[in-house]
Amino acid sequence: MALLEVAGLHVKYGNIEVLHGVDLRVNEGEIVTILGANGAGKSTTLLTLSGLVKPSGGSIAFGGRPIDKLPAHVIVKLGIAQVPEGRRIFNTLTVQENMNLGAFVSKDYEQVKKTQDWIYALLPVLSERRQQLGGTLSGGEQQMLAIGRALMSRPKILLLDEPSLGLAPLLVKTIFQTLREINTTGVTIVLVEQNARAALKLAHRAYVMELGNIVLEGPSPELMANSEVQAAYLGTGSQ
Amino acid sequence: MEQFFQQLTNGLAVGGIYALIALGYTMVYGVLKLINFAHADLFTLGAYLGLTLLTSMALTNHLGPLWGTLLLALMVMGLIALVGALLDRVAYRPLRASPRLSAVVSALGASIFLQNTIMLVYGARFQVYPQNILPKAAIELGGLSIPVVRLMVLATSVIMMAALYLFIQKTKIGTAIRAAAIDQGAARLMGIDVNRVILMVFLVGPSLGGLAGLMVGLYYGQINFTMGWNYGLKAFTAAILGGIGNIPGAMVGGLLLGIIEAMGAAYLSMAWKDAIAFCVLIMILIVRPTGLLGERVAEKV
Ligand SMILES: Nc1ncnc2c1ncn2[C@@H]1O[C@H](COP(=O)(O)OP(=O)(O)OP(=O)(O)O)[C@@H](O)[C@H]1O
Ligand SMILES: [Mg+2]
């Protein structure tokens, strides 16, 4: 049984349907990436997984349990955390307060302390800036904070929405390395990316979304070799 | 100089009352981006419930002025907190997903409803608080004779503001309230139940407003069902002055407005004290459109 099983997911904003029956499967321990052009519905998919957007049809099961009717805060408690598009750091709160909020659902303070030590070791730049306001961090640091904050709840699965957006290539490399490291500690990762090359290199499997549908899926190497993918997302097509 | 310090302490006492009410506006606005027009009527209701409890239970006779008043304050705060939570449940929560204007209309309706209910129950005439409750004495402070009541009002609002500040800054739920005020969606991604945060805001804000109503009753001695209009407007102004949505801002704004008003009345013109206060507001908003403490950190994309 897959850790996360999405079947026939439909989502509407008002009267306009933007997901038309999305199927996804994420196994425990995997890194799965979702690629797709602007407006394909990637963020909508992640927001629906987290319960911020409610589906109009289809099902989402996490560890075999249906979660599509649950409120967002319960879904976090079950072990799904998200690094949202645009990071959404609490600008006027300190880095430490942002981190504390990440652990909002945890009751075990010993455990929270341990998790925090681990994250600060993983992302030392955060540790140095604990008392600084979130809004005063650089874009890259904010991205680190968004990741660190999401990890504070010790999620089983981490959803990331375009963590490389607007960052210098070197920083992107650092972030992707960090994601790999996080994955080796047993955290399953779902990564939405425009940076298809880096995402495919990192991920075990990939889905390609177009206009609210999954149009391609498979192991990353396979997709990397796929000529359509090359043309549309890797910029190395024959044309 | 004597007059200056008299006006200063007087302004601080009145300003403290404004600040307590302003906190309710600013907390609700922070989380819901809604002006809770009914807040002023919860303040009025606090004054009336205080009077009813005071006369019917004779708390101060049984417990003495200090403990009696303290218990009275706690009861008023508790009751108004419940009314506040009920207000949210009935008037605002059903409209959470609706356009903001619907909630604004609902707020106006709730305000009218509360005000009329108070008038029907208590009558339209001024009601008088018993005058033998609080000490009449004055304290000599550095050649200045300040009424004890004034100091009590000031101390109460300062203590309540300090307590609220600690609650908001240091507790987990307080941090959650601040987070939900910044970005509700992100707060929910942290596992925060935003409905619980809103409930908390509608318990705490109204309880402070109700307490302010009781304080006005005890301090000035008479109350009326329309008193929420004037105090509500001043407190709302104070919240804007400090930067609406910003909690320390409401405190600073309230105290400052109280002082400006007192000084304006003493040195310029009693009749123009409201106009002076609003002129200062407008001038400050021209220089700092977000209010004194609003949005200090620029958004980074
Ligand atoms: N809150 C909303 N209300 C109405 N329509 C929306 C809303 N959010 C997204 N949409 C629409 O839904 C579609 C999918 O948007 P979504 O943000 O999921 O795409 P995306 O794949 O994440 O795009 P991008 O790569 O630009 O982030 C788009 O057509 C978008 O305009
Ligand atoms: Mg997106």
Coordinates of C-alpha atoms and ligand atoms in Angstrom, one line a residue:
Chain A
M1 CA 0.0 0.0 0.0
A2 CA 1.3 3.4 -0.9
L3 CA 1.8 6.0 1.8
L4 CA -0.2 8.6 -0.2
E5 CA -2.9 7.6 -2.7
V6 CA -4.8 10.1 -4.7
A7 CA -7.5 8.9 -7.0
G8 CA -9.6 10.8 -9.5
L9 CA -9.1 14.2 -7.7
H10 CA -11.3 17.0 -9.0
V11 CA -10.9 20.5 -7.7
K12 CA -12.9 23.7 -8.5
Y13 CA -12.4 27.3 -7.8
G14 CA -15.9 28.7 -7.8
N15 CA -17.4 27.2 -11.0
I16 CA -14.2 26.6 -12.7
E17 CA -12.7 23.1 -12.5
V18 CA -8.9 23.2 -12.5
L19 CA -8.1 19.5 -11.6
H20 CA -9.9 17.0 -13.7
G21 CA -9.3 13.7 -12.1
V22 CA -5.7 13.6 -10.8
D23 CA -4.2 10.2 -9.8
L24 CA -1.0 10.1 -7.7
R25 CA 0.7 7.5 -5.7
V26 CA 3.6 8.1 -3.4
N27 CA 5.4 5.3 -1.6
E28 CA 7.0 5.5 1.7
G29 CA 10.6 6.8 1.5
E30 CA 10.3 8.0 -2.0
I31 CA 11.0 11.4 -3.6
V32 CA 8.4 12.1 -6.1
T33 CA 8.4 15.3 -8.3
I34 CA 5.5 16.9 -10.1
L35 CA 6.4 18.9 -13.1
G36 CA 4.2 21.1 -15.3
A37 CA 3.9 24.5 -16.9
N38 CA 2.4 27.6 -15.1
G39 CA -1.2 27.1 -14.3
A40 CA -1.2 23.3 -14.7
G41 CA -2.6 22.8 -11.2
K42 CA 0.5 21.8 -9.2
S43 CA 0.0 24.1 -6.4
T44 CA -3.7 23.4 -6.3
T45 CA -2.8 19.7 -6.0
L46 CA -0.5 20.3 -3.0
L47 CA -3.0 22.7 -1.3
T48 CA -5.7 20.0 -1.7
L49 CA -3.4 17.4 -0.1
S50 CA -2.9 19.7 2.9
G51 CA -6.6 20.4 3.2
L52 CA -6.5 24.1 2.4
V53 CA -8.5 23.5 -0.7
K54 CA -11.4 21.0 -0.7
P55 CA -11.9 18.6 -3.6
S56 CA -15.2 18.4 -5.4
G57 CA -14.6 14.8 -6.2
G58 CA -12.1 11.9 -5.9
S59 CA -10.3 10.7 -2.8
I60 CA -7.0 11.2 -0.9
A61 CA -5.8 8.4 1.4
F62 CA -2.8 8.8 3.7
G63 CA -1.6 5.6 5.2
G64 CA -4.8 4.0 4.1
R65 CA -7.0 6.5 5.8
P66 CA -9.2 8.9 3.9
I67 CA -8.1 12.5 4.6
D68 CA -9.9 14.6 2.0
K69 CA -12.7 15.6 4.4
L70 CA -10.4 16.5 7.3
P71 CA -9.5 20.1 8.2
A72 CA -6.0 21.3 7.5
H73 CA -4.8 21.3 11.1
V74 CA -5.7 17.7 11.5
I75 CA -3.9 16.7 8.4
V76 CA -0.7 18.3 9.8
K77 CA -1.1 16.3 12.9
L78 CA -1.3 13.1 10.9
G79 CA 2.1 13.8 9.4
I80 CA 1.8 15.9 6.2
A81 CA 3.7 19.2 6.2
Q82 CA 4.0 21.7 3.4
V83 CA 6.5 24.2 2.3
P84 CA 4.1 26.4 0.4
E85 CA 4.6 28.4 -2.8
G86 CA 6.2 31.7 -2.1
R87 CA 7.5 30.4 1.3
R88 CA 4.9 32.3 3.3
I89 CA 7.2 33.0 6.2
F90 CA 5.6 34.9 9.1
N91 CA 7.5 38.1 8.3
T92 CA 7.0 40.0 11.6
L93 CA 7.8 37.0 13.8
T94 CA 11.3 35.9 14.6
V95 CA 13.0 32.9 13.0
Q96 CA 12.6 31.1 16.3
E97 CA 8.9 31.9 16.5
N98 CA 8.5 30.7 13.0
M99 CA 10.2 27.4 14.0
N100 CA 8.1 27.1 17.1
L101 CA 4.9 27.4 15.0
G102 CA 6.1 24.6 12.8
A103 CA 6.0 22.4 15.9
F104 CA 2.5 23.7 16.9
V105 CA 1.0 20.3 16.8
S106 CA 3.7 18.6 18.9
K107 CA 3.2 18.1 22.6
D108 CA 6.4 16.3 23.4
Y109 CA 8.9 19.1 24.2
E110 CA 11.9 16.8 24.5
Q111 CA 11.2 15.6 21.0
V112 CA 10.7 19.1 19.6
K113 CA 14.0 20.2 21.1
K114 CA 15.7 17.2 19.5
T115 CA 14.1 17.9 16.1
Q116 CA 15.1 21.5 16.4
D117 CA 18.7 20.7 17.1
W118 CA 18.7 18.4 14.1
I119 CA 17.2 21.1 11.8
Y120 CA 19.6 23.8 13.1
A121 CA 22.5 21.4 12.4
L122 CA 21.1 20.8 8.9
L123 CA 20.5 24.4 8.2
P124 CA 23.0 26.3 10.3
V125 CA 22.2 29.7 8.8
L126 CA 18.9 29.5 10.6
S127 CA 20.5 28.9 13.9
E128 CA 22.6 32.0 13.6
R129 CA 19.5 34.1 12.9
R130 CA 17.1 32.8 15.5
Q131 CA 16.2 36.2 16.9
Q132 CA 16.0 38.0 13.6
L133 CA 12.6 38.7 12.1
G134 CA 11.6 36.3 9.3
G135 CA 10.9 39.2 6.9
T136 CA 14.5 40.4 7.2
L137 CA 16.0 37.2 5.9
S138 CA 17.2 36.9 2.3
G139 CA 15.1 34.9 -0.2
G140 CA 17.3 31.8 0.2
E141 CA 17.3 32.0 3.9
Q142 CA 13.6 32.3 3.9
Q143 CA 13.4 29.2 1.8
M144 CA 15.6 27.4 4.4
L145 CA 13.3 28.7 7.1
A146 CA 10.2 27.5 5.3
I147 CA 11.8 24.0 5.0
G148 CA 13.0 24.0 8.6
R149 CA 9.7 25.2 9.9
A150 CA 7.8 22.4 8.0
L151 CA 10.2 19.8 9.4
M152 CA 9.5 20.9 13.0
S153 CA 6.3 18.8 13.0
R154 CA 8.3 15.7 12.2
P155 CA 6.2 15.0 9.1
K156 CA 6.1 11.6 7.5
I157 CA 5.7 13.3 4.2
L158 CA 7.0 16.7 3.2
L159 CA 5.3 18.6 0.3
L160 CA 7.4 21.4 -1.3
D161 CA 6.0 23.9 -3.8
E162 CA 8.8 25.3 -6.0
P163 CA 11.5 25.7 -3.4
S164 CA 14.0 26.8 -6.0
L165 CA 12.0 29.7 -7.3
G166 CA 14.0 32.9 -7.6
L167 CA 17.2 31.4 -6.1
A168 CA 20.7 31.5 -7.5
P169 CA 21.8 28.1 -9.0
L170 CA 24.3 27.5 -6.2
L171 CA 21.6 27.9 -3.6
V172 CA 19.3 25.6 -5.5
K173 CA 22.0 23.0 -5.4
T174 CA 22.3 23.4 -1.7
I175 CA 18.6 23.1 -1.2
F176 CA 18.3 20.0 -3.3
Q177 CA 21.2 18.5 -1.4
T178 CA 19.4 19.3 1.8
L179 CA 16.2 17.6 0.5
R180 CA 18.1 14.5 -0.3
E181 CA 19.6 14.5 3.2
I182 CA 16.1 14.9 4.7
N183 CA 14.9 12.0 2.6
T184 CA 17.6 9.7 3.9
T185 CA 16.3 10.2 7.4
G186 CA 13.1 8.6 6.3
V187 CA 10.9 11.6 5.3
T188 CA 9.0 11.0 2.1
I189 CA 9.1 14.0 -0.3
V190 CA 6.7 15.4 -2.9
L191 CA 8.4 18.1 -4.8
V192 CA 6.7 20.5 -7.2
E193 CA 9.2 22.1 -9.5
Q194 CA 9.7 24.2 -12.6
N195 CA 13.4 23.4 -12.5
A196 CA 12.8 20.1 -14.1
R197 CA 16.4 19.0 -14.6
A198 CA 17.3 19.4 -11.0
A199 CA 14.0 17.9 -9.8
L200 CA 14.4 14.8 -12.0
K201 CA 17.9 14.3 -10.9
L202 CA 16.8 14.3 -7.3
A203 CA 13.5 12.4 -7.5
H204 CA 12.9 8.6 -7.8
R205 CA 9.7 9.1 -9.8
A206 CA 8.0 11.9 -11.6
Y207 CA 4.6 13.0 -12.8
V208 CA 3.9 15.6 -15.5
M209 CA 0.8 17.7 -15.2
E210 CA -0.8 19.7 -18.0
L211 CA -4.0 21.7 -17.7
G212 CA -5.3 19.9 -14.6
N213 CA -4.4 16.3 -15.8
I214 CA -1.5 14.0 -15.2
V215 CA -0.2 13.3 -18.7
L216 CA 2.9 11.3 -18.0
E217 CA 4.4 9.4 -15.1
G218 CA 7.4 7.1 -14.5
P219 CA 10.8 6.7 -13.0
S220 CA 12.9 9.9 -13.3
P221 CA 15.5 8.4 -15.6
E222 CA 12.7 7.3 -18.0
L223 CA 11.2 10.7 -18.1
M224 CA 14.5 12.4 -18.5
A225 CA 15.0 10.3 -21.6
N226 CA 11.5 11.0 -22.9
S227 CA 11.7 13.3 -25.9
E228 CA 8.5 15.2 -25.1
V229 CA 9.8 15.9 -21.6
Q230 CA 13.1 17.0 -23.1
A231 CA 11.4 19.3 -25.5
A232 CA 8.9 20.8 -23.1
Y233 CA 10.8 20.9 -19.8
L234 CA 14.5 20.3 -20.3
G235 CA 15.0 22.5 -23.3
T236 CA 17.0 19.8 -25.1
G237 CA 14.5 18.6 -27.6
S238 CA 15.4 17.8 -31.2
Q239 CA 13.7 21.0 -32.5
Chain B
M1 CA 3.1 72.5 36.0
E2 CA 0.6 71.2 38.4
Q3 CA -2.1 71.4 35.8
F4 CA 0.1 69.6 33.3
F5 CA 0.6 66.6 35.6
Q6 CA -3.1 66.5 36.6
Q7 CA -4.0 66.4 32.9
L8 CA -1.3 63.8 32.2
T9 CA -2.6 61.4 34.8
N10 CA -6.1 62.1 33.8
G11 CA -5.3 61.5 30.1
L12 CA -3.5 58.3 30.9
A13 CA -6.5 57.0 32.9
V14 CA -8.9 57.8 30.1
G15 CA -6.4 56.6 27.5
G16 CA -6.0 53.3 29.3
I17 CA -9.8 52.8 28.9
Y18 CA -9.5 53.7 25.2
A19 CA -6.6 51.2 24.9
L20 CA -8.6 48.4 26.5
I21 CA -11.4 48.9 24.1
A22 CA -9.1 49.4 21.2
L23 CA -7.4 46.0 21.8
G24 CA -10.7 44.3 21.0
Y25 CA -11.0 46.1 17.7
T26 CA -7.4 45.5 16.7
M27 CA -7.3 41.8 17.7
V28 CA -10.5 41.0 15.7
Y29 CA -9.3 43.1 12.8
G30 CA -5.9 41.4 12.9
V31 CA -7.3 37.9 12.4
L32 CA -10.5 38.5 10.4
K33 CA -9.8 41.9 8.7
L34 CA -13.2 42.9 10.0
I35 CA -14.2 45.9 12.1
N36 CA -16.4 44.5 14.8
F37 CA -18.8 47.3 15.1
A38 CA -20.6 45.5 17.9
H39 CA -17.5 45.7 20.1
A40 CA -18.6 49.2 21.3
D41 CA -21.9 47.7 22.5
L42 CA -20.1 44.9 24.3
F43 CA -18.3 47.7 26.1
T44 CA -21.7 49.2 27.0
L45 CA -23.1 45.8 28.0
G46 CA -20.1 45.5 30.4
A47 CA -21.0 48.7 32.1
Y48 CA -24.7 47.6 32.5
L49 CA -23.9 44.1 33.6
G50 CA -21.5 45.5 36.1
L51 CA -24.2 47.8 37.5
T52 CA -26.7 44.9 37.7
L53 CA -24.2 42.6 39.4
L54 CA -23.1 45.3 41.7
T55 CA -26.5 46.3 42.9
S56 CA -28.1 42.8 43.0
M57 CA -25.3 40.9 44.6
A58 CA -23.9 43.6 46.8
L59 CA -20.4 42.1 46.4
T60 CA -18.6 45.1 47.8
N61 CA -20.7 44.9 51.0
H62 CA -19.8 41.2 51.5
L63 CA -16.2 41.3 50.4
G64 CA -15.1 44.9 50.9
P65 CA -14.3 47.3 48.1
L66 CA -11.1 45.8 46.9
W67 CA -12.1 42.1 46.6
G68 CA -15.7 42.9 45.8
T69 CA -14.6 45.0 42.8
L70 CA -12.1 42.5 41.7
L71 CA -14.7 39.7 41.7
L72 CA -17.1 42.0 40.0
A73 CA -14.5 42.7 37.3
L74 CA -13.8 39.0 36.8
M75 CA -17.5 38.2 36.5
V76 CA -18.1 41.0 34.0
M77 CA -15.1 39.9 31.9
G78 CA -16.3 36.3 31.9
L79 CA -19.8 37.2 30.9
I80 CA -18.8 39.6 28.2
A81 CA -16.3 37.1 26.9
L82 CA -19.2 34.6 26.5
V83 CA -21.3 37.2 24.7
G84 CA -18.4 37.9 22.5
A85 CA -17.9 34.2 21.6
L86 CA -21.7 33.9 21.0
L87 CA -21.5 37.0 18.8
D88 CA -18.9 35.4 16.6
R89 CA -20.8 32.1 16.5
V90 CA -24.1 33.8 15.4
A91 CA -23.1 36.9 13.5
Y92 CA -19.7 36.2 11.9
R93 CA -18.8 32.6 11.7
P94 CA -21.7 31.7 9.3
L95 CA -20.3 34.4 7.0
R96 CA -16.7 33.3 7.1
A97 CA -16.7 32.2 3.5
S98 CA -18.8 35.1 2.2
P99 CA -17.5 38.4 0.9
R100 CA -16.2 40.7 3.5
L101 CA -19.0 43.2 3.0
S102 CA -21.6 40.7 4.3
A103 CA -19.7 40.4 7.6
V104 CA -19.5 44.2 7.8
V105 CA -23.3 44.4 7.4
S106 CA -23.7 41.7 10.0
A107 CA -21.5 43.6 12.4
L108 CA -23.6 46.7 12.0
G109 CA -26.7 44.6 12.5
A110 CA -25.3 43.0 15.6
S111 CA -24.4 46.5 17.0
I112 CA -27.9 47.8 16.5
F113 CA -29.4 44.6 18.0
L114 CA -27.2 44.8 21.1
Q115 CA -27.7 48.5 21.6
N116 CA -31.5 48.2 21.3
T117 CA -31.6 45.2 23.6
I118 CA -29.7 47.1 26.2
M119 CA -32.1 50.0 25.8
L120 CA -35.2 47.8 26.1
V121 CA -33.9 46.0 29.2
Y122 CA -32.4 48.9 31.0
G123 CA -34.3 51.9 29.6
A124 CA -33.0 54.9 27.7
R125 CA -32.2 57.1 30.7
F126 CA -28.8 57.5 32.3
Q127 CA -28.2 55.0 35.1
V128 CA -26.1 55.8 38.1
Y129 CA -23.5 53.6 39.7
P130 CA -23.5 53.5 43.5
Q131 CA -21.1 56.2 44.6
N132 CA -19.9 54.6 47.8
I133 CA -17.8 51.8 46.3
L134 CA -14.4 53.2 45.5
P135 CA -12.4 55.3 47.8
K136 CA -12.9 59.1 47.5
A137 CA -9.5 59.9 48.8
A138 CA -6.6 61.4 46.9
I139 CA -2.9 60.6 47.2
E140 CA -0.2 63.2 47.5
L141 CA 2.4 62.5 45.0
G142 CA 5.3 65.0 44.8
G143 CA 3.0 68.0 45.7
L144 CA 0.3 66.7 43.4
S145 CA -3.0 65.5 44.7
I146 CA -4.3 62.6 42.5
P147 CA -7.6 60.8 43.1
V148 CA -7.0 57.2 44.2
V149 CA -9.7 56.1 41.7
R150 CA -7.8 57.6 38.8
L151 CA -4.7 55.6 39.9
M152 CA -6.7 52.5 40.2
V153 CA -8.1 52.9 36.7
L154 CA -4.7 53.5 35.3
A155 CA -3.2 50.6 37.2
T156 CA -5.9 48.2 36.1
S157 CA -5.5 49.0 32.4
V158 CA -1.7 48.8 32.7
I159 CA -1.9 45.4 34.4
M160 CA -4.4 44.1 31.8
M161 CA -2.3 45.4 28.9
A162 CA 0.8 43.8 30.4
A163 CA -1.0 40.5 30.9
L164 CA -2.3 40.6 27.3
Y165 CA 1.1 41.5 25.9
L166 CA 2.7 38.5 27.7
F167 CA -0.1 36.2 26.6
I168 CA 0.3 37.3 23.0
Q169 CA 4.1 37.3 23.0
K170 CA 5.0 34.4 25.2
T171 CA 2.3 31.7 25.0
K172 CA 1.8 29.2 22.2
I173 CA -1.8 30.2 21.5
G174 CA -0.7 33.9 21.6
T175 CA 1.9 33.1 18.9
A176 CA -0.7 31.3 16.9
I177 CA -3.0 34.4 17.1
R178 CA -0.2 36.5 15.7
A179 CA 0.5 34.0 13.0
A180 CA -3.1 33.8 12.0
A181 CA -3.2 37.5 11.8
I182 CA -0.3 37.5 9.4
D183 CA -1.3 34.7 7.1
Q184 CA -4.3 32.4 7.8
G185 CA -3.4 29.9 5.2
A186 CA 0.1 29.5 6.4
A187 CA -1.1 29.3 10.0
R188 CA -3.3 26.4 9.0
L189 CA -0.4 24.7 7.4
M190 CA 1.3 24.9 10.8
G191 CA -1.6 22.8 12.2
I192 CA -3.3 25.8 13.8
D193 CA -7.0 25.5 14.1
V194 CA -7.9 29.0 12.9
N195 CA -11.4 28.8 14.3
R196 CA -10.0 28.2 17.7
V197 CA -7.8 31.3 17.3
I198 CA -10.8 33.4 16.3
L199 CA -12.8 32.1 19.2
M200 CA -9.9 33.1 21.5
V201 CA -9.8 36.5 20.0
F202 CA -13.6 36.9 20.6
L203 CA -13.2 35.8 24.2
V204 CA -10.2 38.1 25.0
G205 CA -11.1 41.2 23.1
P206 CA -14.7 41.5 24.4
S207 CA -13.6 40.7 28.0
L208 CA -11.3 43.7 27.9
G209 CA -14.0 45.8 26.4
G210 CA -16.5 44.8 29.0
L211 CA -14.0 45.5 31.7
A212 CA -13.5 49.0 30.2
G213 CA -17.3 49.5 30.4
L214 CA -17.3 48.6 34.1
M215 CA -14.4 50.9 34.7
V216 CA -16.2 53.8 33.0
G217 CA -19.2 53.1 35.2
L218 CA -17.1 53.1 38.4
Y219 CA -14.9 56.0 37.4
Y220 CA -17.5 58.4 36.0
G221 CA -20.5 57.1 37.9
Q222 CA -23.1 57.2 35.2
I223 CA -23.8 55.2 32.1
N224 CA -26.1 55.3 29.1
F225 CA -27.0 52.8 26.3
T226 CA -25.4 55.1 23.8
M227 CA -22.1 55.4 25.6
G228 CA -20.5 52.8 23.3
W229 CA -20.8 55.3 20.4
N230 CA -18.4 57.9 21.7
Y231 CA -16.0 55.4 23.4
G232 CA -16.1 53.1 20.5
L233 CA -15.2 55.8 18.1
K234 CA -12.3 57.0 20.2
A235 CA -11.0 53.5 20.8
F236 CA -11.3 52.7 17.1
T237 CA -9.4 55.9 16.4
A238 CA -6.8 54.8 18.9
A239 CA -6.5 51.4 17.1
I240 CA -5.9 53.2 13.8
L241 CA -3.5 55.6 15.4
G242 CA -1.4 52.8 16.6
G243 CA -1.8 50.8 13.4
I244 CA -4.9 48.6 13.2
G245 CA -4.1 44.9 13.8
N246 CA -1.1 45.7 15.9
I247 CA -1.6 45.0 19.6
P248 CA 1.1 47.2 21.1
G249 CA -0.1 49.8 18.7
A250 CA -3.6 49.8 20.2
M251 CA -2.1 50.3 23.6
V252 CA 0.1 53.2 22.6
G253 CA -2.7 54.7 20.5
G254 CA -5.1 54.6 23.3
L255 CA -2.8 56.1 25.9
L256 CA -1.7 58.8 23.4
L257 CA -5.2 59.7 22.4
G258 CA -6.2 60.0 26.1
I259 CA -3.3 62.4 26.7
I260 CA -3.8 64.4 23.6
E261 CA -7.5 64.8 24.5
A262 CA -6.8 65.8 28.0
M263 CA -4.1 68.3 27.0
G264 CA -6.2 69.7 24.2
A265 CA -9.1 70.2 26.6
A266 CA -7.0 71.9 29.2
Y267 CA -4.8 74.1 27.1
L268 CA -6.7 74.8 23.9
S269 CA -10.4 74.3 24.2
M270 CA -12.7 72.0 26.1
A271 CA -15.3 72.1 23.4
W272 CA -12.8 71.3 20.7
K273 CA -11.1 68.4 22.4
D274 CA -12.6 65.7 20.1
A275 CA -11.7 67.8 17.0
I276 CA -8.2 68.3 18.3
A277 CA -7.8 64.6 18.8
F278 CA -9.0 63.8 15.3
C279 CA -6.7 66.5 13.8
V280 CA -3.7 64.8 15.5
L281 CA -4.9 61.5 14.1
I282 CA -5.1 62.8 10.6
M283 CA -1.7 64.4 10.9
I284 CA -0.1 61.2 12.1
L285 CA -1.8 59.2 9.4
I286 CA -0.4 61.7 6.8
V287 CA 3.1 61.1 8.0
R288 CA 2.6 57.4 8.8
P289 CA -0.3 55.9 6.8
T290 CA 0.0 52.6 8.5
G291 CA -0.3 54.1 12.0
L292 CA 2.4 54.4 14.6
L293 CA 3.4 50.8 14.9
G294 CA 1.7 49.3 11.8
E295 CA 3.7 47.0 9.5
R296 CA 7.2 47.9 10.5
V297 CA 8.8 45.2 8.4
A298 CA 8.7 45.5 4.6
E299 CA 7.5 42.5 2.8
K300 CA 10.2 40.6 1.0
V301 CA 9.3 38.7 -2.1
Ligands
LIG1 N1 -7.6 30.9 -5.6 C1 -7.9 30.6 -6.9 N2 -9.0 31.1 -7.4 C2 -9.3 30.9 -8.7 N3 -8.5 30.2 -9.6 C3 -7.4 29.8 -9.1 C4 -7.0 30.0 -7.8 N4 -5.7 29.5 -7.6 C5 -5.4 29.0 -8.8 N5 -6.3 29.2 -9.7 C6 -6.3 28.7 -11.1 O1 -6.2 27.3 -11.1 C7 -5.3 26.9 -12.1 C8 -4.2 26.1 -11.5 O2 -3.4 26.9 -10.7 P1 -2.2 26.4 -9.8 O3 -1.7 27.6 -9.0 O4 -2.5 25.2 -9.1 O5 -1.1 26.2 -10.9 P2 0.4 25.8 -10.8 O6 0.7 24.6 -11.6 O7 0.9 25.8 -9.4 O8 1.1 27.0 -11.6 P3 2.5 27.8 -11.3 O9 3.6 27.0 -11.9 O10 2.4 29.1 -12.0 O11 2.6 28.0 -9.8 C9 -4.8 28.2 -12.8 O12 -5.6 28.3 -14.0 C10 -5.1 29.3 -11.8 O13 -5.5 30.4 -12.5
MG2 MG 2.1 26.9 -8.3

